């Protein structure tokens, strides 16, 4: 453990476990640690760094905005805030947002979901239907919609009346949604669960079920949005889902390109449910974060990154699937889940780091890849060369650890 890691352990609350590395700088899809070792970043700050590290468009936008007008409070507004809200309404509803549609800016995905949760309470209903395997954040309201027991149990009782149903099961969803349900809350792709996809007609079925019961359809695109799957939003991806127009969409992660921002977008009547005094935020809609987000959106469009994500994603998928230890690769674009033939995903992360690749394990046998959208073909080729060796090293590490545990037990 380095000196800085020891100081981290002594000074910061232990909410994330020991940091794996001390990073010093980044450029594109690459980062360097304090010893100068280079890594291909296949995690992207957990799908946050849409344009990679130190992209000039974000650097210039942040510098120019901060040098002109920084924080202004919510008593006032600024051009970047209004322009970004208009841009997001256009992305979520390309054919034109319904009358009444509005945006609330927050600082993160969990805060965007908190805003959406409060919005649903204004329907005069309190029941929500979420899905098993869902992750919507760690603040108390968002946590109530998150299914993982390890996250929930230490903080129960959690607020709200939430029914969890199996993800992708339209019949179970129909059985759970009643005329007292305020909203159906779904991720178009479950990221935290390891990039899990529902049947392609699932969202359309959810739309129909919600309409029949008078409930809102709320899609959490915090991780899957902003080009991650090769379309602006995952629920608009024809490879993943039949067309559907939700009532509420929440965004964050890739939106700010590394700057903290989240957005709760209400379409039609959902955009009118929150009124003055119903909700607030100190930093949400900050001109600097909004300027960064606009730079991200303009760059994705100007550089053709949606097409790039689709092409690069296919190459990355092929590379990930090649070794015999890989039994399945799910997802599309640059949001992929890799299923291994044994529980050595944690060791694969360690072996990957040693080989110069930053990976992420979401389960004992599951790896998630959510690299920057600017990942290059050379980066994919380097991963393709290294991946079989990483898995072999991981298996050896796992076997050695198992032998040590057996020896200790004996």
Coordinates of C-alpha atoms in Angstrom, one line a residue, residues 37 345-357 359 386 389-395 397:
X37 CA 2.2 2.9 -15.3
X345 CA -14.1 -12.2 -11.7
X346 CA -12.4 -10.4 -8.8
X347 CA -9.1 -12.1 -9.7
X348 CA -9.7 -11.1 -13.3
X349 CA -9.9 -7.5 -12.2
X350 CA -6.6 -7.9 -10.3
X351 CA -4.9 -9.7 -13.2
X352 CA -6.3 -7.1 -15.6
X353 CA -4.8 -4.3 -13.6
X354 CA -1.4 -6.0 -13.6
X355 CA -1.7 -6.3 -17.4
X356 CA -2.6 -2.6 -17.8
X357 CA -6.4 -2.8 -18.0
X359 CA -11.9 -3.8 -15.4
X386 CA -4.2 -9.5 -23.4
X389 CA -3.8 -14.2 -20.5
X390 CA -5.7 -12.2 -18.0
X391 CA -8.3 -14.9 -17.6
X392 CA -5.6 -17.6 -17.3
X393 CA -3.8 -15.6 -14.6
X394 CA -7.1 -15.0 -12.8
X395 CA -7.8 -18.7 -12.8
X397 CA -4.8 -16.8 -8.7

